[in-house]
């Protein structure tokens, strides 16, 4: 009896094992296929995400590159402008140095004062010339009014050369004094 029990059990056993083994193998293959499919999908999603991020970074880099190129262009324009201004400033400094040498001044303030003084002298010489013409044309009253206005504005000593800071000196002061005495006499 024991043999009968063992025999059917032994007969079912290899067929069942084979069947089980096939089922296990099928589930194993399906499982491996599912894992491979999941890995492929995960890889695809990761690749899509990486491509999208790469495109974003690429456009960002393009924007930044454009901004840098624009900044470089502005920098070159500014640098050219600074160089041009430096050149102009150098030329103006040479002109200023020549003017300071010509006027015998040591500072810009002294030179400005000398230029103002020369401008005043020019105005006085113009008025003096106009007064000479008026005297020559027998318009003594107009010449007297013109010379009196000069004396009132600047002072007689400054115009006749007797003051320390006289505007007219030597021959021009003598011409003024002669003309002034001439219009005051009649």
Tab-separated table of C-alpha atoms in Angstrom:
chain	number	residue	atom	x	y	z
A	1	UNK	CA	0.000	0.000	0.000
A	2	UNK	CA	2.723	2.267	0.687
A	3	UNK	CA	3.935	1.695	-2.779
A	4	UNK	CA	0.659	2.770	-4.254
A	5	UNK	CA	0.681	5.983	-2.315
A	6	UNK	CA	4.206	6.747	-3.294
A	7	UNK	CA	3.723	5.926	-6.927
A	8	UNK	CA	0.871	8.269	-7.649
A	9	UNK	CA	2.602	10.955	-5.648
A	10	UNK	CA	5.732	10.422	-7.602
A	11	UNK	CA	3.828	10.486	-10.863
A	12	UNK	CA	2.168	13.835	-10.067
A	13	UNK	CA	5.320	15.294	-8.783
A	14	UNK	CA	7.471	15.556	-11.943
A	15	UNK	CA	4.559	16.806	-14.093
A	16	UNK	CA	3.547	19.313	-11.508
A	17	UNK	CA	7.080	20.452	-11.059
A	18	UNK	CA	7.435	20.882	-14.754
A	19	UNK	CA	4.137	22.777	-14.942
A	20	UNK	CA	5.114	24.912	-11.981
A	21	UNK	CA	8.470	25.510	-13.475
A	22	UNK	CA	6.872	26.708	-16.750
A	23	UNK	CA	4.504	28.989	-14.854
A	24	UNK	CA	7.389	30.353	-12.816
A	25	UNK	CA	9.445	30.854	-15.961
A	26	UNK	CA	6.534	32.642	-17.710
A	27	UNK	CA	5.956	34.913	-14.690
A	28	UNK	CA	9.686	35.489	-14.460
A	29	UNK	CA	9.908	36.437	-18.162
A	30	UNK	CA	6.789	38.614	-17.888
A	31	UNK	CA	8.226	40.194	-14.749
A	32	UNK	CA	11.537	40.850	-16.455
A	33	UNK	CA	9.702	42.251	-19.466
A	34	UNK	CA	7.651	44.552	-17.207
A	35	UNK	CA	10.779	45.707	-15.366
A	36	UNK	CA	12.523	46.312	-18.708
A	37	UNK	CA	9.454	48.210	-19.979
A	38	UNK	CA	9.341	50.270	-16.780
A	39	UNK	CA	13.052	51.038	-17.116
A	40	UNK	CA	12.571	52.017	-20.775
A	41	UNK	CA	9.657	54.316	-19.837
A	42	UNK	CA	11.646	55.787	-16.960
A	43	UNK	CA	14.589	56.320	-19.284
A	44	UNK	CA	12.321	57.995	-21.868
A	45	UNK	CA	10.754	60.304	-19.261
A	46	UNK	CA	14.205	61.182	-17.930
A	47	UNK	CA	15.468	61.863	-21.458
A	48	UNK	CA	12.465	64.090	-22.257
A	49	UNK	CA	12.959	65.971	-19.004
A	50	UNK	CA	16.692	66.339	-19.678
A	51	UNK	CA	16.021	67.555	-23.250
A	52	UNK	CA	13.520	70.130	-21.982
A	53	UNK	CA	15.975	71.352	-19.344
A	54	UNK	CA	18.756	71.452	-21.930
A	55	UNK	CA	16.563	73.589	-24.225
A	56	UNK	CA	15.746	75.937	-21.340
A	57	UNK	CA	19.418	76.267	-20.434
A	58	UNK	CA	20.327	76.726	-24.077
A	59	UNK	CA	17.813	79.562	-24.518
A	60	UNK	CA	18.951	81.085	-21.233
A	61	UNK	CA	22.564	80.888	-22.384
A	62	UNK	CA	21.611	82.476	-25.711
A	63	UNK	CA	19.861	85.312	-23.878
A	64	UNK	CA	22.809	85.822	-21.573
A	65	UNK	CA	25.214	85.701	-24.504
A	66	UNK	CA	23.160	88.347	-26.302
A	67	UNK	CA	23.129	90.493	-23.170
A	68	UNK	CA	26.900	90.124	-22.794
A	69	UNK	CA	27.451	90.993	-26.457
A	70	UNK	CA	25.247	94.075	-26.027
A	71	UNK	CA	27.134	95.059	-22.894
A	72	UNK	CA	30.448	94.548	-24.699
A	73	UNK	CA	29.244	96.735	-27.572
A	74	UNK	CA	28.174	99.467	-25.137
A	75	UNK	CA	31.493	99.112	-23.322
A	76	UNK	CA	33.399	99.545	-26.586
A	77	UNK	CA	31.323	102.624	-27.450
A	78	UNK	CA	31.946	104.062	-23.989
A	79	UNK	CA	35.636	103.248	-24.195
A	80	UNK	CA	35.860	104.945	-27.593
A	81	UNK	CA	34.006	107.932	-26.153
A	82	UNK	CA	36.382	108.086	-23.181
A	83	UNK	CA	39.377	107.893	-25.498
A	84	UNK	CA	37.927	110.662	-27.691
A	85	UNK	CA	37.190	112.819	-24.654
A	86	UNK	CA	40.703	112.168	-23.371
A	87	UNK	CA	42.135	113.262	-26.712
A	88	UNK	CA	39.971	116.413	-26.724
A	89	UNK	CA	40.879	117.094	-23.100
A	90	UNK	CA	44.569	116.735	-23.944
A	91	UNK	CA	44.207	119.226	-26.802
A	92	UNK	CA	42.339	121.630	-24.540
A	93	UNK	CA	45.009	121.237	-21.873
A	94	UNK	CA	47.683	122.141	-24.447
A	95	UNK	CA	45.631	125.181	-25.466
A	96	UNK	CA	45.151	126.152	-21.823
A	97	UNK	CA	48.874	125.764	-21.138
A	98	UNK	CA	49.680	127.944	-24.153
A	99	UNK	CA	47.190	130.590	-23.005
A	100	UNK	CA	48.587	130.508	-19.477
A	101	UNK	CA	52.099	130.909	-20.858
A	102	UNK	CA	50.971	133.740	-23.120
A	103	UNK	CA	49.152	135.559	-20.322
A	104	UNK	CA	51.951	134.875	-17.826
A	105	UNK	CA	49.636	133.228	-15.305
A	106	UNK	CA	50.248	130.231	-13.097
A	107	UNK	CA	46.696	129.042	-12.447
A	108	UNK	CA	43.424	128.802	-14.263
A	109	UNK	CA	41.848	131.314	-11.879
A	110	UNK	CA	44.606	133.844	-12.646
A	111	UNK	CA	44.157	133.242	-16.358
A	112	UNK	CA	40.368	133.714	-16.119
A	113	UNK	CA	40.956	136.951	-14.263
A	114	UNK	CA	43.448	138.036	-16.956
A	115	UNK	CA	40.957	137.172	-19.708
A	116	UNK	CA	38.235	139.175	-17.921
A	117	UNK	CA	40.663	142.054	-17.593
A	118	UNK	CA	41.520	141.834	-21.314
A	119	UNK	CA	37.815	141.775	-22.147
A	120	UNK	CA	37.256	144.921	-20.075
A	121	UNK	CA	40.261	146.555	-21.773
A	122	UNK	CA	38.841	145.638	-25.167
A	123	UNK	CA	35.518	147.254	-24.267
A	124	UNK	CA	37.305	150.378	-22.999
A	125	UNK	CA	39.422	150.583	-26.170
A	126	UNK	CA	36.280	150.274	-28.290
A	127	UNK	CA	34.598	153.060	-26.319
A	128	UNK	CA	37.780	155.157	-26.557
A	129	UNK	CA	37.906	154.652	-30.351
A	130	UNK	CA	34.237	155.610	-30.638
A	131	UNK	CA	34.910	158.745	-28.541
A	132	UNK	CA	37.857	159.667	-30.836
A	133	UNK	CA	35.598	159.333	-33.882
A	134	UNK	CA	32.916	161.451	-32.227
A	135	UNK	CA	35.463	164.165	-31.418
A	136	UNK	CA	36.692	164.032	-35.016
A	137	UNK	CA	33.089	164.446	-36.207
A	138	UNK	CA	32.585	167.410	-33.869
A	139	UNK	CA	30.214	165.412	-31.618
A	140	UNK	CA	31.873	166.500	-28.404
A	141	UNK	CA	28.776	166.022	-26.216
A	142	UNK	CA	28.442	162.357	-27.231
A	143	UNK	CA	32.181	161.790	-26.713
A	144	UNK	CA	32.010	163.483	-23.289
A	145	UNK	CA	29.030	161.298	-22.284
A	146	UNK	CA	30.865	158.154	-23.433
A	147	UNK	CA	34.082	159.049	-21.548
A	148	UNK	CA	32.156	160.098	-18.427
A	149	UNK	CA	30.387	156.708	-18.440
A	150	UNK	CA	33.789	154.998	-18.609
A	151	UNK	CA	35.134	157.128	-15.737
A	152	UNK	CA	32.007	156.453	-13.688
A	153	UNK	CA	32.251	152.689	-14.274
A	154	UNK	CA	36.026	152.187	-13.831
A	155	UNK	CA	37.435	155.322	-12.188
A	156	UNK	CA	39.691	158.043	-13.588
A	157	UNK	CA	42.912	156.705	-12.042
A	158	UNK	CA	42.344	153.239	-13.549
A	159	UNK	CA	41.835	154.769	-17.006
A	160	UNK	CA	44.620	157.374	-17.012
A	161	UNK	CA	47.224	154.863	-15.793
A	162	UNK	CA	47.960	156.360	-12.368
A	163	UNK	CA	46.333	153.554	-10.328
A	164	UNK	CA	48.239	150.454	-9.270
A	165	UNK	CA	45.794	148.161	-11.116
A	166	UNK	CA	45.332	150.489	-14.096
A	167	UNK	CA	43.501	149.060	-17.093
A	168	UNK	CA	45.159	151.449	-19.542
A	169	UNK	CA	48.898	151.971	-19.539
A	170	UNK	CA	51.519	153.982	-21.387
A	171	UNK	CA	50.379	155.283	-24.797
A	172	UNK	CA	46.739	154.234	-24.460
A	173	UNK	CA	46.467	155.921	-21.052
A	174	UNK	CA	48.032	159.058	-22.586
A	175	UNK	CA	45.495	158.964	-25.446
A	176	UNK	CA	42.647	158.612	-22.937
A	177	UNK	CA	43.958	161.489	-20.808
A	178	UNK	CA	44.384	163.742	-23.848
A	179	UNK	CA	40.918	162.919	-25.174
A	180	UNK	CA	39.346	163.291	-21.745
A	181	UNK	CA	40.979	166.706	-21.213
A	182	UNK	CA	39.932	167.731	-24.719
A	183	UNK	CA	36.209	167.022	-24.138
A	184	UNK	CA	36.269	168.508	-20.627
A	185	UNK	CA	37.867	171.806	-21.734
A	186	UNK	CA	35.091	173.442	-23.803
